[in-house]
mmCIF file of C-alpha atoms in Angstrom:
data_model
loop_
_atom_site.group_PDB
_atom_site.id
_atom_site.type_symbol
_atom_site.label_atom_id
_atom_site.label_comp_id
_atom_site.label_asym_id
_atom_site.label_seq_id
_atom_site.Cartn_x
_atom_site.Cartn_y
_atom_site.Cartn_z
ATOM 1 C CA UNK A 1085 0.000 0.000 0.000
ATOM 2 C CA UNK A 1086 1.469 3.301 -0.925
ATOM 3 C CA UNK A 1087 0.614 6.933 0.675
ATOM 4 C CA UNK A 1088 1.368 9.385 -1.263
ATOM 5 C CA UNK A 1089 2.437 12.836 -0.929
ATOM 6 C CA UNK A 1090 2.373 15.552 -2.786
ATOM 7 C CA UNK A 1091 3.801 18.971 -1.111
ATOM 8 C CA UNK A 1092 5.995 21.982 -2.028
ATOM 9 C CA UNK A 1093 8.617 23.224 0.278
ATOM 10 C CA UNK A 1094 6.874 26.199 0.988
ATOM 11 C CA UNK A 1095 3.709 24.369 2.539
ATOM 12 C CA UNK A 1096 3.298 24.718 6.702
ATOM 13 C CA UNK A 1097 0.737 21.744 6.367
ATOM 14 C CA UNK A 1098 3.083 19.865 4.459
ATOM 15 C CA UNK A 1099 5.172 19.362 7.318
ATOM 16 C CA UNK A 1100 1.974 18.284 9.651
ATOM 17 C CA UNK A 1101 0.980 15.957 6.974
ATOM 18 C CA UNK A 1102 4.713 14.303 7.203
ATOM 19 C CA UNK A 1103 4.425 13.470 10.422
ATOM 20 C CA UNK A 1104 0.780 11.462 10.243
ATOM 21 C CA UNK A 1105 2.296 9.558 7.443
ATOM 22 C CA UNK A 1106 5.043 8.667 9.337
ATOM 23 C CA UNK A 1107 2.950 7.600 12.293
ATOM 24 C CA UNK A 1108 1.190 5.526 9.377
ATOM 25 C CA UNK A 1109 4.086 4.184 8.186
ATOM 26 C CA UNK A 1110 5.378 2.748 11.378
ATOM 27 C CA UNK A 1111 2.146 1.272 12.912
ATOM 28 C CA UNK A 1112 1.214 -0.058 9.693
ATOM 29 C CA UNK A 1113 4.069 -2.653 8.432
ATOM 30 C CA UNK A 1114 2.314 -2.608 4.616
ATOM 31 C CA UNK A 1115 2.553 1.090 4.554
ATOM 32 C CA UNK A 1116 5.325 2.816 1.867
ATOM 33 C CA UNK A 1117 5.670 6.501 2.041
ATOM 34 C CA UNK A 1118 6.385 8.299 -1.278
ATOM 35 C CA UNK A 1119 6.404 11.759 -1.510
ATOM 36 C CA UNK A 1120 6.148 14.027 -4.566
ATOM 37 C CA UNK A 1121 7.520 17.903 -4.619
ATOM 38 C CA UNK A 1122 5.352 19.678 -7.214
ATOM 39 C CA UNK A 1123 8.012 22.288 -8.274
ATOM 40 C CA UNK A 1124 10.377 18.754 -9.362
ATOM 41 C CA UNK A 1125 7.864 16.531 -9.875
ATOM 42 C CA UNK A 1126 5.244 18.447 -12.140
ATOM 43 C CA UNK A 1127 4.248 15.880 -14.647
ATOM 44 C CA UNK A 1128 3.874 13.253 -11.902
ATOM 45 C CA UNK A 1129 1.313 16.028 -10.163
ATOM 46 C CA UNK A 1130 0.148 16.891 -13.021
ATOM 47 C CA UNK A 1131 -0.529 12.786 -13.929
ATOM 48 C CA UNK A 1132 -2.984 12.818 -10.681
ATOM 49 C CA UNK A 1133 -4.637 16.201 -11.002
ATOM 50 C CA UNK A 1134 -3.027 17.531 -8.116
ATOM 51 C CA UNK A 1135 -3.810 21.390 -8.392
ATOM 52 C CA UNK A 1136 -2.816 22.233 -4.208
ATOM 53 C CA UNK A 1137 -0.495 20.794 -1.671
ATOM 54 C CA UNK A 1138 -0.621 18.977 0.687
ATOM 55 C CA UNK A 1139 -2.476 16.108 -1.111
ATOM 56 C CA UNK A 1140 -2.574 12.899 0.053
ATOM 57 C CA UNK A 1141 -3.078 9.678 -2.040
ATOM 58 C CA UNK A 1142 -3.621 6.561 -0.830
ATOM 59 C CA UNK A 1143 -3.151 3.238 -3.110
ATOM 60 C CA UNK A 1144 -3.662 -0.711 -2.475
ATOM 61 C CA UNK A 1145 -1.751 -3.177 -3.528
ATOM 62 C CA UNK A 1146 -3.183 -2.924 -6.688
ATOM 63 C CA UNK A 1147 -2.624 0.630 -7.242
ATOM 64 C CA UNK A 1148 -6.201 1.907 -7.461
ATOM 65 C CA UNK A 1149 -6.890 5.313 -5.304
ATOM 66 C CA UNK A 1150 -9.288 4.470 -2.425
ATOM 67 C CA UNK A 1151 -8.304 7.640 -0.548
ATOM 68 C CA UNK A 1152 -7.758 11.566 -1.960
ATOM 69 C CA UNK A 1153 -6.935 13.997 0.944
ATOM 70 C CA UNK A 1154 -6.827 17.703 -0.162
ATOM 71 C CA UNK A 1155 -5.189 19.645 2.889
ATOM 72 C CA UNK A 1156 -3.665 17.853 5.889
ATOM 73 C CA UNK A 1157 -5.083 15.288 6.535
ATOM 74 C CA UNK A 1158 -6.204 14.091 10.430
ATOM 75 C CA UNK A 1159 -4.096 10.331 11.678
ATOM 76 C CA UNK A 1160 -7.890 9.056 12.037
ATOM 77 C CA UNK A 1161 -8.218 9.712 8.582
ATOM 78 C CA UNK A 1162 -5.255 7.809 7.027
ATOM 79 C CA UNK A 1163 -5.346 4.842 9.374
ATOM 80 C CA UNK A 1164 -9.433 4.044 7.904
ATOM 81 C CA UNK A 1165 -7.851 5.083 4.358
ATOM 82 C CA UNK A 1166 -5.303 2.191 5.142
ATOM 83 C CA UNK A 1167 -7.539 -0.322 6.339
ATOM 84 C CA UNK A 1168 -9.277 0.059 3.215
ATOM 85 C CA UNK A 1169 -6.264 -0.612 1.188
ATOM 86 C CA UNK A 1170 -5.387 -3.428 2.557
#
């Protein structure tokens, strides 16, 4: 399952939405972080019609979306988001 983020390095809710992924990450084994700047990364943004940061995506296995978060998103919100991936 992947969580993905997609910030800029001038985003304050960026950094908030770091840390719940990271809390993610480490209580759920299955969990990858990848993050996406959209200054660097514009086509991948682009790709997933991304159009403010921080966004959140959340993939299963399979790679379908079963989770969009536009704005930081709460730990409550990404842990259901994960159950649902997996």
């Amino acid at each position: 399952m992947d969580l993905i983020l997609f910030s800029s390095s001038f985003c304050e809710p960026c950094a908030q939405t770091r840390a719940v992924l990271a809390e993610v990450e480490r209580v759920v084994p299955q969990a990858t972080v990848i993050e996406f700047d959209v200054a660097r990364d514009n086509a991948e943004a682009e790709a997933h019609g991304i159009r403010s940061t921080p966004t959140v995506l959340v993939r299963d296995a399979s790679g379908a979306e079963v989770f969009r978060a536009v704005g930081a998103p709460t730990l409550d919100q990404v842990l259901v988001a994960a159950a649902k991936a997996l």
